[in-house]
PDB file of C-alpha atoms in Angstrom:
ATOM      1  CA  LYS U   1     119.790 119.475 110.162  1.00  0.00           C
ATOM      2  CA  LEU U   2     116.953 117.368 108.711  1.00  0.00           C
ATOM      3  CA  VAL U   3     115.128 116.857 111.462  1.00  0.00           C
ATOM      4  CA  ALA U   4     115.030 120.377 112.235  1.00  0.00           C
ATOM      5  CA  ARG U   5     113.452 120.884 108.724  1.00  0.00           C
ATOM      6  CA  VAL U   6     111.422 118.690 108.853  1.00  0.00           C
ATOM      7  CA  ALA U   7     110.149 119.826 111.760  1.00  0.00           C
ATOM      8  CA  ARG U   8     109.604 123.205 109.748  1.00  0.00           C
ATOM      9  CA  VAL U   9     107.373 121.190 107.387  1.00  0.00           C
ATOM     10  CA  VAL U  10     104.965 119.257 109.579  1.00  0.00           C
ATOM     11  CA  TYR U  11     101.747 121.397 109.481  1.00  0.00           C
ATOM     12  CA  ALA U  12     102.432 120.858 105.274  1.00  0.00           C
ATOM     13  CA  ARG U  13      98.211 118.318 105.317  1.00  0.00           C
ATOM     14  CA  HIS U  14      96.270 120.809 104.170  1.00  0.00           C
ATOM     15  CA  ARG U  15      98.268 122.416 101.134  1.00  0.00           C
ATOM     16  CA  ASN U  16      98.618 119.194  99.080  1.00  0.00           C
ATOM     17  CA  GLY U  17      96.292 115.868 101.136  1.00  0.00           C
ATOM     18  CA  GLY U  18      98.647 115.133 103.454  1.00  0.00           C
ATOM     19  CA  ILE U  19     101.780 114.934 100.862  1.00  0.00           C
ATOM     20  CA  TYR U  20     104.652 117.500 101.148  1.00  0.00           C
ATOM     21  CA  THR U  21     107.674 117.592  98.490  1.00  0.00           C
ATOM     22  CA  GLY U  22     110.196 119.447 100.519  1.00  0.00           C
ATOM     23  CA  GLN U  23     112.325 121.141  97.608  1.00  0.00           C
ATOM     24  CA  ARG U  24     111.586 125.215  99.038  1.00  0.00           C
ATOM     25  CA  ILE U  25     113.552 123.486 102.304  1.00  0.00           C
ATOM     26  CA  GLY U  26     116.192 122.329 100.811  1.00  0.00           C
ATOM     27  CA  VAL U  27     116.060 118.832 100.485  1.00  0.00           C
ATOM     28  CA  SER U  28     113.585 116.634  98.944  1.00  0.00           C
ATOM     29  CA  LEU U  29     110.914 114.666 101.911  1.00  0.00           C
ATOM     30  CA  ARG U  30     107.175 113.668 101.470  1.00  0.00           C
ATOM     31  CA  ILE U  31     105.441 113.890 104.281  1.00  0.00           C
ATOM     32  CA  LEU U  32     102.250 112.030 105.146  1.00  0.00           C
ATOM     33  CA  ILE U  33     100.298 113.256 108.491  1.00  0.00           C
ATOM     34  CA  ALA U  34      98.030 110.118 109.276  1.00  0.00           C
ATOM     35  CA  GLY U  35      97.123 111.346 112.432  1.00  0.00           C
ATOM     36  CA  THR U  36      96.551 115.380 112.855  1.00  0.00           C
ATOM     37  CA  ARG U  37      94.142 115.113 115.777  1.00  0.00           C
ATOM     38  CA  GLY U  38      95.032 115.595 120.275  1.00  0.00           C
ATOM     39  CA  SER U  39      93.048 113.279 123.444  1.00  0.00           C
ATOM     40  CA  ALA U  40      90.671 111.683 120.206  1.00  0.00           C
ATOM     41  CA  PRO U  41      89.928 109.823 117.632  1.00  0.00           C
ATOM     42  CA  VAL U  42      86.531 111.738 116.169  1.00  0.00           C
ATOM     43  CA  THR U  43      84.592 110.509 113.157  1.00  0.00           C
ATOM     44  CA  GLY U  44      81.261 112.394 111.035  1.00  0.00           C
ATOM     45  CA  PRO U  45      81.522 115.810 107.985  1.00  0.00           C
ATOM     46  CA  ALA U  46      83.457 117.609 111.290  1.00  0.00           C
ATOM     47  CA  ALA U  47      86.323 115.528 111.057  1.00  0.00           C
ATOM     48  CA  ASP U  48      86.868 115.706 106.421  1.00  0.00           C
ATOM     49  CA  PRO U  49      88.968 118.480 106.407  1.00  0.00           C
ATOM     50  CA  PHE U  50      91.625 117.510 108.398  1.00  0.00           C
ATOM     51  CA  GLY U  51      91.195 113.681 109.007  1.00  0.00           C
ATOM     52  CA  GLY U  52      89.641 112.182 112.357  1.00  0.00           C
ATOM     53  CA  ASP U  53      93.005 110.296 113.521  1.00  0.00           C
ATOM     54  CA  THR U  54      95.138 110.958 116.446  1.00  0.00           C
ATOM     55  CA  THR U  55      98.822 112.721 115.564  1.00  0.00           C
ATOM     56  CA  CYS U  56     101.429 110.377 113.414  1.00  0.00           C
ATOM     57  CA  VAL U  57     103.511 111.487 110.344  1.00  0.00           C
ATOM     58  CA  LEU U  58     105.661 109.510 108.202  1.00  0.00           C
ATOM     59  CA  VAL U  59     108.917 111.192 106.886  1.00  0.00           C
ATOM     60  CA  THR U  60     109.878 109.399 103.751  1.00  0.00           C
ATOM     61  CA  GLY U  61     113.422 110.790 102.295  1.00  0.00           C
ATOM     62  CA  ALA U  62     114.679 111.166  98.307  1.00  0.00           C
ATOM     63  CA  GLY U  63     117.005 108.220  99.220  1.00  0.00           C
ATOM     64  CA  GLY U  64     113.235 106.208 100.752  1.00  0.00           C
ATOM     65  CA  GLU U  65     114.700 106.502 104.018  1.00  0.00           C
ATOM     66  CA  ARG U  66     111.677 106.996 106.491  1.00  0.00           C
ATOM     67  CA  VAL U  67     110.973 107.958 109.691  1.00  0.00           C
ATOM     68  CA  ILE U  68     107.530 107.583 111.768  1.00  0.00           C
ATOM     69  CA  LEU U  69     106.252 110.389 113.881  1.00  0.00           C
ATOM     70  CA  ASP U  70     104.583 108.963 116.387  1.00  0.00           C
ATOM     71  CA  CYS U  71     102.356 105.964 117.614  1.00  0.00           C
ATOM     72  CA  GLY U  72      98.536 107.893 117.324  1.00  0.00           C
ATOM     73  CA  THR U  73      95.727 105.879 116.011  1.00  0.00           C
ATOM     74  CA  GLY U  74      96.513 107.396 112.675  1.00  0.00           C
ATOM     75  CA  LEU U  75      99.752 104.752 112.284  1.00  0.00           C
ATOM     76  CA  PRO U  76      97.394 101.886 111.418  1.00  0.00           C
ATOM     77  CA  ALA U  77      96.780 103.094 107.986  1.00  0.00           C
ATOM     78  CA  LEU U  78     100.622 103.640 107.269  1.00  0.00           C
ATOM     79  CA  ALA U  79     101.050  99.460 106.985  1.00  0.00           C
ATOM     80  CA  PRO U  80      99.932  99.050 103.235  1.00  0.00           C
ATOM     81  CA  ARG U  81     102.449 101.602 102.088  1.00  0.00           C
ATOM     82  CA  LEU U  82     105.620 100.489 103.718  1.00  0.00           C
ATOM     83  CA  GLY U  83     105.926  97.111 101.313  1.00  0.00           C
ATOM     84  CA  PRO U  84     107.034  93.811 102.559  1.00  0.00           C
ATOM     85  CA  ALA U  85     109.079  92.948 105.295  1.00  0.00           C
ATOM     86  CA  PRO U  86     109.863  96.875 107.267  1.00  0.00           C
ATOM     87  CA  GLN U  87     112.692  98.706 108.775  1.00  0.00           C
ATOM     88  CA  LEU U  88     111.138 101.215 110.627  1.00  0.00           C
ATOM     89  CA  LEU U  89     111.810 103.923 112.602  1.00  0.00           C
ATOM     90  CA  ILE U  90     109.628 105.504 115.108  1.00  0.00           C
ATOM     91  CA  LEU U  91     110.155 108.613 117.230  1.00  0.00           C
ATOM     92  CA  VAL U  92     107.274 109.121 120.398  1.00  0.00           C
ATOM     93  CA  THR U  93     106.947 112.717 121.400  1.00  0.00           C
ATOM     94  CA  HIS U  94     104.919 111.596 123.973  1.00  0.00           C
ATOM     95  CA  PHE U  95     103.536 108.897 126.095  1.00  0.00           C
ATOM     96  CA  HIS U  96      99.728 109.970 126.127  1.00  0.00           C
ATOM     97  CA  LEU U  97      97.825 107.190 124.531  1.00  0.00           C
ATOM     98  CA  ASP U  98      96.426 109.494 121.487  1.00  0.00           C
ATOM     99  CA  HIS U  99     101.162 109.155 120.383  1.00  0.00           C
ATOM    100  CA  LEU U 100     100.291 105.779 120.567  1.00  0.00           C
ATOM    101  CA  ALA U 101      96.922 104.411 120.893  1.00  0.00           C
ATOM    102  CA  GLY U 102      97.508 102.644 116.972  1.00  0.00           C
ATOM    103  CA  LEU U 103     100.663 101.167 118.448  1.00  0.00           C
ATOM    104  CA  GLY U 104      98.266  97.358 118.866  1.00  0.00           C
ATOM    105  CA  THR U 105      95.916  97.797 115.354  1.00  0.00           C
ATOM    106  CA  PHE U 106      99.321  98.569 112.236  1.00  0.00           C
ATOM    107  CA  SER U 107      99.639  95.438 111.286  1.00  0.00           C
ATOM    108  CA  PRO U 108     103.738  95.396 110.763  1.00  0.00           C
ATOM    109  CA  LEU U 109     103.652  94.292 113.945  1.00  0.00           C
ATOM    110  CA  TYR U 110     102.839  90.819 113.934  1.00  0.00           C
ATOM    111  CA  ASP U 111     104.707  90.211 110.315  1.00  0.00           C
ATOM    112  CA  ALA U 112     108.466  88.555 111.221  1.00  0.00           C
ATOM    113  CA  THR U 113     109.912  89.834 109.228  1.00  0.00           C
ATOM    114  CA  ALA U 114     109.058  93.018 109.978  1.00  0.00           C
ATOM    115  CA  ARG U 115     111.927  95.474 112.523  1.00  0.00           C
ATOM    116  CA  ILE U 116     110.801  98.078 114.131  1.00  0.00           C
ATOM    117  CA  THR U 117     112.686 100.601 116.604  1.00  0.00           C
ATOM    118  CA  LEU U 118     110.869 102.739 118.883  1.00  0.00           C
ATOM    119  CA  ALA U 119     113.087 105.491 120.018  1.00  0.00           C
ATOM    120  CA  SER U 120     111.684 108.685 122.909  1.00  0.00           C
ATOM    121  CA  PRO U 121     114.072 110.060 125.248  1.00  0.00           C
ATOM    122  CA  SER U 122     112.705 109.200 128.454  1.00  0.00           C
ATOM    123  CA  LEU U 123     110.188 110.514 130.216  1.00  0.00           C
ATOM    124  CA  GLY U 124     109.758 111.472 134.175  1.00  0.00           C
ATOM    125  CA  GLY U 125     111.906 109.122 134.454  1.00  0.00           C
ATOM    126  CA  ILE U 126     110.125 106.017 132.409  1.00  0.00           C
ATOM    127  CA  THR U 127     111.055 105.037 129.626  1.00  0.00           C
ATOM    128  CA  LEU U 128     109.480 104.702 126.040  1.00  0.00           C
ATOM    129  CA  ASP U 129     110.003 100.590 126.968  1.00  0.00           C
ATOM    130  CA  ARG U 130     108.150 100.181 129.937  1.00  0.00           C
ATOM    131  CA  ALA U 131     105.721 101.867 129.051  1.00  0.00           C
ATOM    132  CA  VAL U 132     105.076 100.336 125.323  1.00  0.00           C
ATOM    133  CA  ARG U 133     104.949  98.191 127.366  1.00  0.00           C
ATOM    134  CA  GLY U 134     101.762  98.185 129.784  1.00  0.00           C
ATOM    135  CA  LEU U 135      99.722  99.993 127.534  1.00  0.00           C
ATOM    136  CA  LEU U 136      99.876  96.598 124.909  1.00  0.00           C
ATOM    137  CA  GLY U 137      99.875  93.404 126.930  1.00  0.00           C
ATOM    138  CA  PRO U 138      97.157  92.955 129.930  1.00  0.00           C
ATOM    139  CA  PRO U 139      94.695  93.489 131.121  1.00  0.00           C
ATOM    140  CA  TYR U 140      94.873  96.413 128.530  1.00  0.00           C
ATOM    141  CA  TRP U 141      95.863  94.316 124.896  1.00  0.00           C
ATOM    142  CA  PRO U 142      95.300  91.051 125.215  1.00  0.00           C
ATOM    143  CA  LEU U 143      98.712  90.176 123.430  1.00  0.00           C
ATOM    144  CA  ASP U 144     101.849  90.365 125.049  1.00  0.00           C
ATOM    145  CA  LEU U 145     104.271  93.541 123.527  1.00  0.00           C
ATOM    146  CA  ASP U 146     107.398  89.793 123.278  1.00  0.00           C
ATOM    147  CA  LYS U 147     104.928  87.765 121.346  1.00  0.00           C
ATOM    148  CA  MET U 148     104.770  89.591 118.740  1.00  0.00           C
ATOM    149  CA  ALA U 149     106.726  88.372 116.114  1.00  0.00           C
ATOM    150  CA  ALA U 150     109.065  91.503 114.935  1.00  0.00           C
ATOM    151  CA  ARG U 151     111.523  92.562 116.251  1.00  0.00           C
ATOM    152  CA  ILE U 152     110.443  95.159 118.885  1.00  0.00           C
ATOM    153  CA  ASP U 153     113.286  97.350 119.158  1.00  0.00           C
ATOM    154  CA  PHE U 154     113.169  99.769 121.320  1.00  0.00           C
ATOM    155  CA  ARG U 155     116.194 102.890 121.713  1.00  0.00           C
ATOM    156  CA  ASP U 156     116.682 106.009 125.180  1.00  0.00           C
ATOM    157  CA  LEU U 157     117.020 109.459 123.297  1.00  0.00           C
ATOM    158  CA  PRO U 158     119.065 111.764 125.229  1.00  0.00           C
ATOM    159  CA  PRO U 159     116.849 114.738 126.385  1.00  0.00           C
ATOM    160  CA  ALA U 160     115.750 117.628 124.719  1.00  0.00           C
ATOM    161  CA  SER U 161     118.260 120.290 125.388  1.00  0.00           C
ATOM    162  CA  GLY U 162     115.982 123.297 124.082  1.00  0.00           C
ATOM    163  CA  GLU U 163     118.336 124.069 120.940  1.00  0.00           C
ATOM    164  CA  PRO U 164     117.972 123.181 117.781  1.00  0.00           C
ATOM    165  CA  LEU U 165     118.758 120.681 116.565  1.00  0.00           C
ATOM    166  CA  SER U 166     121.801 120.295 113.692  1.00  0.00           C
ATOM    167  CA  ALA U 167     123.906 117.344 111.838  1.00  0.00           C
TER     168      ALA U 167
END
């Protein structure tokens, strides 16, 4: 139920500078939208109202639990908000580059005290593990994923059913 409720308010950035406290949906949440753009990041005055980074959302519950939705170019900006030795769950909606492009420069990947779980259903027969390893390694990235300091786990989720989410 929590994820379904969050989905209803993710587009709340314009209301409160990217932060939404979800009392109106019956839970206490803070939602920080670090990126909303599609396809490619943009810069300049035209980007000012909504920011120029691609999709990335940080959801923080009342108890401090955190979930990151997508790894767009807004992801590195979240690192200072995560504190030392972050334990993170990152849900990836799909494997387009604009939803993964922030991973390589996300500083917790280079922190030996960080534990990061990346989760998504397989898409078109390709797992998230395969997609990320294809992106974060030669020839596209100078450092292989296995050589990054953080403990990185991948979790395969069941495919979406089209049914509303429930607890």
